[in-house]
Amino acid sequence: MWKYLFLLCLATAPLTLTRAEVEEDEIMDSDEAQELRDAEPLDDGAPIERDESEQQQQPEDEDFAIKPSPDAKVFYAFPKHSDEANFPGGKVIKALIGFQNNGDKSFIVDSVDGGFRYPMDFNYVIQNFTSFRYGREVKPGVTQTFLYMFVPSEQLAGGSRTFGLVLNMNYRDADGNLFADAPFNETVSVIEVDEGFDTEIFFMYVFLVALAALLLFGLQYLFTSVFGGRKSSRKVIETGTSGDIDYDYIPKEHLKKQKASKKNE
């Protein structure tokens, strides 16, 4: 009897557990559905509207590079260097940087700088040149030229290496907006200078020789004027000539006068 009751309990237990789990799942599903109905709707992916000020500031933050002004034009010239692909090491290079104001407001040219950059990466600086500061105002419709000088390093000369030569002009407008432009941005080489015959040194030696000759001439003139003048100031006593005298060439009147003077004495 007890065995049959025990088997009956075992057979009805899974059915009871299954009904309880189903009821629990139905309660949980109803609760989650209620929470979803009560929740606020999520963003459907529409573009977020921003203020105009934020839209204007975002490009400036992303691109901070200083660019040239559309109202200005820059140009360059090397007056004493015609080969713009090769520059001598250790020599002074003079460049004329021109600035043309095509706008309605004045510009102020602050400085010009330059340097050698790595050709494959212009952010890598090999040699920096001295920065020339001007602070010159260029009025509308005016073109002005600025002198800039730099010296390529002798250590960079020789070989087949090339460098990026960059000359930058920094300027600003009347409102304080900063601008920068590169009138020269090319790949160049630094060459060794073959001195050979230097005319400057030759003329320097000629000048020194001429100066030394002039000093010697002046000393000689001073010596002769001092010591030679003393010798010439001495009295010279004439002793006359001795020996037989030919009186045939002397007029007789002079001979008579001479004899008469001797008698009177």
Tab-separated table of C-alpha atoms in Angstrom:
chain	number	residue	atom	x	y	z
A	1	MET	CA	0.000	0.000	0.000
A	2	TRP	CA	2.754	2.439	0.984
A	3	LYS	CA	4.653	1.548	-2.156
A	4	TYR	CA	1.734	2.588	-4.374
A	5	LEU	CA	1.394	5.936	-2.556
A	6	PHE	CA	5.090	6.643	-2.915
A	7	LEU	CA	5.057	5.923	-6.642
A	8	LEU	CA	1.997	8.168	-7.081
A	9	CYS	CA	3.769	11.066	-5.352
A	10	LEU	CA	6.821	10.649	-7.602
A	11	ALA	CA	4.654	10.710	-10.722
A	12	THR	CA	2.739	13.893	-9.801
A	13	ALA	CA	5.839	15.932	-8.581
A	14	PRO	CA	7.238	16.903	-12.064
A	15	LEU	CA	3.811	18.125	-13.153
A	16	THR	CA	3.599	20.394	-10.121
A	17	LEU	CA	7.125	21.838	-10.736
A	18	THR	CA	6.389	22.450	-14.435
A	19	ARG	CA	3.174	24.350	-13.644
A	20	ALA	CA	5.038	26.490	-11.058
A	21	GLU	CA	7.831	27.361	-13.515
A	22	VAL	CA	5.320	28.272	-16.219
A	23	GLU	CA	3.424	30.511	-13.847
A	24	GLU	CA	6.700	32.164	-12.723
A	25	ASP	CA	7.784	32.772	-16.342
A	26	GLU	CA	4.404	34.287	-17.157
A	27	ILE	CA	4.699	36.641	-14.176
A	28	MET	CA	8.252	37.698	-15.206
A	29	ASP	CA	7.237	38.243	-18.852
A	30	SER	CA	4.308	40.385	-17.790
A	31	ASP	CA	6.566	42.459	-15.491
A	32	GLU	CA	9.180	43.075	-18.235
A	33	ALA	CA	6.481	44.046	-20.710
A	34	GLN	CA	5.092	46.553	-18.213
A	35	GLU	CA	8.565	48.040	-17.684
A	36	LEU	CA	9.075	48.424	-21.435
A	37	ARG	CA	5.686	50.114	-21.774
A	38	ASP	CA	6.508	52.524	-18.949
A	39	ALA	CA	10.064	53.365	-20.240
A	40	GLU	CA	10.866	56.469	-22.428
A	41	PRO	CA	11.528	55.901	-26.133
A	42	LEU	CA	15.231	55.576	-27.140
A	43	ASP	CA	17.078	57.727	-29.767
A	44	ASP	CA	16.075	56.527	-33.232
A	45	GLY	CA	19.389	57.601	-34.846
A	46	ALA	CA	18.327	61.006	-36.139
A	47	PRO	CA	21.195	63.570	-36.419
A	48	ILE	CA	21.771	65.566	-33.261
A	49	GLU	CA	21.116	69.249	-33.798
A	50	ARG	CA	23.943	71.571	-32.595
A	51	ASP	CA	24.179	75.255	-32.162
A	52	GLU	CA	25.773	77.331	-34.920
A	53	SER	CA	28.576	78.371	-32.564
A	54	GLU	CA	29.482	74.729	-31.915
A	55	GLN	CA	29.443	73.973	-35.635
A	56	GLN	CA	31.815	76.875	-36.298
A	57	GLN	CA	34.210	75.982	-33.501
A	58	GLN	CA	34.521	72.312	-34.411
A	59	PRO	CA	36.467	72.781	-37.691
A	60	GLU	CA	38.828	75.230	-35.984
A	61	ASP	CA	39.598	72.713	-33.272
A	62	GLU	CA	40.130	69.922	-35.777
A	63	ASP	CA	42.302	71.983	-38.167
A	64	PHE	CA	44.493	74.412	-36.192
A	65	ALA	CA	47.072	74.923	-38.970
A	66	ILE	CA	47.726	78.581	-39.807
A	67	LYS	CA	46.935	79.180	-43.472
A	68	PRO	CA	47.703	82.056	-45.858
A	69	SER	CA	45.266	84.889	-46.362
A	70	PRO	CA	43.374	85.030	-49.682
A	71	ASP	CA	43.972	88.809	-49.753
A	72	ALA	CA	47.781	88.518	-49.693
A	73	LYS	CA	50.374	87.183	-52.106
A	74	VAL	CA	53.994	86.323	-51.327
A	75	PHE	CA	56.902	85.698	-53.706
A	76	TYR	CA	60.672	85.304	-53.529
A	77	ALA	CA	63.930	85.987	-55.391
A	78	PHE	CA	67.583	85.073	-54.874
A	79	PRO	CA	69.405	88.107	-56.325
A	80	LYS	CA	72.949	86.673	-56.161
A	81	HIS	CA	72.178	82.972	-56.506
A	82	SER	CA	70.774	81.727	-59.798
A	83	ASP	CA	70.887	77.975	-59.089
A	84	GLU	CA	67.858	77.394	-56.864
A	85	ALA	CA	68.447	73.619	-56.692
A	86	ASN	CA	71.954	73.785	-55.180
A	87	PHE	CA	73.058	75.987	-52.302
A	88	PRO	CA	76.692	76.287	-51.106
A	89	GLY	CA	77.448	75.180	-47.569
A	90	GLY	CA	78.896	77.742	-45.195
A	91	LYS	CA	78.017	80.708	-47.418
A	92	VAL	CA	75.519	83.492	-46.745
A	93	ILE	CA	72.468	83.263	-49.017
A	94	LYS	CA	70.396	86.408	-49.472
A	95	ALA	CA	66.702	86.083	-50.311
A	96	LEU	CA	64.184	88.812	-51.083
A	97	ILE	CA	60.677	87.965	-49.829
A	98	GLY	CA	57.929	90.068	-51.377
A	99	PHE	CA	54.524	90.705	-49.813
A	100	GLN	CA	51.612	92.082	-51.837
A	101	ASN	CA	48.456	93.300	-50.081
A	102	ASN	CA	45.446	92.779	-52.351
A	103	GLY	CA	42.801	93.306	-49.665
A	104	ASP	CA	41.010	96.254	-48.112
A	105	LYS	CA	42.744	96.078	-44.722
A	106	SER	CA	46.326	96.525	-43.663
A	107	PHE	CA	48.579	93.595	-42.861
A	108	ILE	CA	51.501	93.510	-40.447
A	109	VAL	CA	54.460	91.336	-41.448
A	110	ASP	CA	55.848	89.945	-38.204
A	111	SER	CA	58.758	87.696	-39.190
A	112	VAL	CA	60.374	85.399	-41.726
A	113	ASP	CA	61.984	82.106	-40.732
A	114	GLY	CA	63.244	79.028	-42.520
A	115	GLY	CA	65.072	75.758	-42.268
A	116	PHE	CA	65.938	72.432	-43.813
A	117	ARG	CA	63.358	69.655	-43.430
A	118	TYR	CA	63.453	65.939	-44.125
A	119	PRO	CA	62.037	65.479	-47.651
A	120	MET	CA	59.881	62.491	-46.696
A	121	ASP	CA	58.508	64.164	-43.557
A	122	PHE	CA	58.508	67.960	-43.414
A	123	ASN	CA	57.697	67.859	-39.694
A	124	TYR	CA	61.239	66.593	-39.047
A	125	VAL	CA	63.603	69.594	-38.858
A	126	ILE	CA	67.253	69.092	-39.839
A	127	GLN	CA	68.505	72.696	-39.520
A	128	ASN	CA	66.720	75.815	-38.292
A	129	PHE	CA	67.695	79.224	-39.646
A	130	THR	CA	67.636	82.496	-37.756
A	131	SER	CA	64.250	84.199	-37.602
A	132	PHE	CA	64.172	87.801	-38.836
A	133	ARG	CA	61.585	90.035	-37.146
A	134	TYR	CA	60.181	93.059	-38.984
A	135	GLY	CA	56.860	94.260	-37.526
A	136	ARG	CA	56.217	96.244	-40.712
A	137	GLU	CA	52.763	97.423	-41.789
A	138	VAL	CA	51.750	96.893	-45.412
A	139	LYS	CA	48.765	98.990	-46.455
A	140	PRO	CA	46.140	97.910	-49.018
A	141	GLY	CA	47.404	97.909	-52.602
A	142	VAL	CA	51.067	98.116	-51.504
A	143	THR	CA	53.857	95.659	-52.279
A	144	GLN	CA	56.870	95.523	-49.982
A	145	THR	CA	60.085	93.487	-50.093
A	146	PHE	CA	61.929	92.083	-47.076
A	147	LEU	CA	65.555	90.914	-46.946
A	148	TYR	CA	66.201	87.501	-45.391
A	149	MET	CA	69.592	85.779	-45.026
A	150	PHE	CA	70.540	82.246	-44.035
A	151	VAL	CA	73.648	80.052	-44.012
A	152	PRO	CA	73.414	76.342	-44.926
A	153	SER	CA	75.563	74.180	-42.669
A	154	GLU	CA	78.825	72.884	-44.125
A	155	GLN	CA	78.154	69.523	-42.459
A	156	LEU	CA	75.225	68.978	-44.828
A	157	ALA	CA	77.340	69.563	-47.934
A	158	GLY	CA	78.441	66.777	-50.243
A	159	GLY	CA	76.913	63.486	-51.219
A	160	SER	CA	73.613	62.854	-52.901
A	161	ARG	CA	71.393	63.877	-50.001
A	162	THR	CA	68.537	66.284	-50.579
A	163	PHE	CA	66.696	68.515	-48.133
A	164	GLY	CA	63.442	70.400	-48.096
A	165	LEU	CA	64.173	74.129	-47.956
A	166	VAL	CA	61.237	76.042	-46.471
A	167	LEU	CA	60.992	79.825	-46.066
A	168	ASN	CA	57.952	80.971	-44.066
A	169	MET	CA	56.474	84.447	-43.771
A	170	ASN	CA	54.303	85.106	-40.708
A	171	TYR	CA	51.853	88.007	-40.797
A	172	ARG	CA	48.514	89.160	-39.368
A	173	ASP	CA	45.691	91.457	-40.323
A	174	ALA	CA	44.280	94.490	-38.540
A	175	ASP	CA	41.863	92.284	-36.564
A	176	GLY	CA	44.687	90.155	-35.132
A	177	ASN	CA	44.075	87.054	-37.257
A	178	LEU	CA	47.295	85.118	-37.816
A	179	PHE	CA	48.422	83.929	-41.248
A	180	ALA	CA	51.466	82.128	-42.623
A	181	ASP	CA	52.655	81.445	-46.144
A	182	ALA	CA	55.716	79.717	-47.621
A	183	PRO	CA	57.051	81.580	-50.669
A	184	PHE	CA	59.740	78.916	-51.157
A	185	ASN	CA	59.185	75.223	-50.442
A	186	GLU	CA	61.383	73.053	-52.635
A	187	THR	CA	63.784	70.118	-52.419
A	188	VAL	CA	67.400	71.270	-52.756
A	189	SER	CA	70.962	70.036	-52.265
A	190	VAL	CA	73.854	71.518	-50.290
A	191	ILE	CA	77.105	71.519	-52.257
A	192	GLU	CA	80.730	72.013	-51.289
A	193	VAL	CA	82.376	75.248	-52.417
A	194	ASP	CA	85.523	74.982	-54.550
A	195	GLU	CA	87.473	78.055	-53.498
A	196	GLY	CA	90.053	78.040	-56.332
A	197	PHE	CA	91.370	81.548	-57.128
A	198	ASP	CA	89.842	84.037	-54.757
A	199	THR	CA	89.949	87.533	-56.202
A	200	GLU	CA	89.219	89.140	-52.857
A	201	ILE	CA	92.293	87.577	-51.248
A	202	PHE	CA	94.403	88.516	-54.295
A	203	PHE	CA	93.429	92.176	-54.140
A	204	MET	CA	93.982	92.163	-50.402
A	205	TYR	CA	97.563	91.009	-50.933
A	206	VAL	CA	98.065	93.645	-53.644
A	207	PHE	CA	96.791	96.321	-51.282
A	208	LEU	CA	99.141	95.180	-48.514
A	209	VAL	CA	102.150	95.220	-50.863
A	210	ALA	CA	101.269	98.701	-52.102
A	211	LEU	CA	100.848	99.913	-48.535
A	212	ALA	CA	104.246	98.479	-47.547
A	213	ALA	CA	105.907	100.144	-50.575
A	214	LEU	CA	104.301	103.463	-49.682
A	215	LEU	CA	105.592	103.208	-46.113
A	216	LEU	CA	109.119	102.436	-47.315
A	217	PHE	CA	109.026	105.396	-49.706
A	218	GLY	CA	107.852	107.682	-46.907
A	219	LEU	CA	110.603	106.504	-44.541
A	220	GLN	CA	113.246	107.003	-47.231
A	221	TYR	CA	112.025	110.505	-47.965
A	222	LEU	CA	112.027	111.372	-44.267
A	223	PHE	CA	115.550	109.984	-43.790
A	224	THR	CA	116.997	111.879	-46.740
A	225	SER	CA	115.274	115.123	-45.781
A	226	VAL	CA	116.665	115.022	-42.226
A	227	PHE	CA	120.178	113.654	-42.668
A	228	GLY	CA	120.798	114.760	-46.256
A	229	GLY	CA	119.907	118.384	-45.441
A	230	ARG	CA	122.610	118.589	-42.791
A	231	LYS	CA	125.326	117.468	-45.205
A	232	SER	CA	124.290	119.931	-47.886
A	233	SER	CA	124.301	122.865	-45.408
A	234	ARG	CA	128.092	122.719	-45.000
A	235	LYS	CA	130.175	125.398	-46.818
A	236	VAL	CA	132.075	124.248	-49.836
A	237	ILE	CA	135.534	125.803	-50.240
A	238	GLU	CA	136.707	126.114	-53.776
A	239	THR	CA	140.402	125.530	-54.191
A	240	GLY	CA	140.460	126.310	-57.861
A	241	THR	CA	142.653	124.593	-60.395
A	242	SER	CA	146.369	124.150	-60.198
A	243	GLY	CA	148.955	123.935	-62.980
A	244	ASP	CA	149.645	125.931	-66.111
A	245	ILE	CA	146.999	128.416	-67.235
A	246	ASP	CA	146.410	129.258	-70.849
A	247	TYR	CA	145.970	133.055	-70.917
A	248	ASP	CA	145.275	133.202	-74.653
A	249	TYR	CA	141.547	132.803	-74.048
A	250	ILE	CA	141.410	135.604	-71.433
A	251	PRO	CA	140.871	139.131	-72.770
A	252	LYS	CA	143.859	141.449	-72.320
A	253	GLU	CA	141.763	144.104	-70.631
A	254	HIS	CA	140.987	141.755	-67.777
A	255	LEU	CA	144.630	140.841	-67.419
A	256	LYS	CA	145.632	144.535	-67.233
A	257	LYS	CA	142.967	145.203	-64.583
A	258	GLN	CA	144.115	142.189	-62.583
A	259	LYS	CA	147.798	143.386	-62.671
A	260	ALA	CA	146.796	146.891	-61.668
A	261	SER	CA	144.813	145.627	-58.705
A	262	LYS	CA	147.753	143.550	-57.493
A	263	LYS	CA	150.079	146.639	-57.669
A	264	ASN	CA	147.650	148.715	-55.676
A	265	GLU	CA	147.603	146.081	-52.988
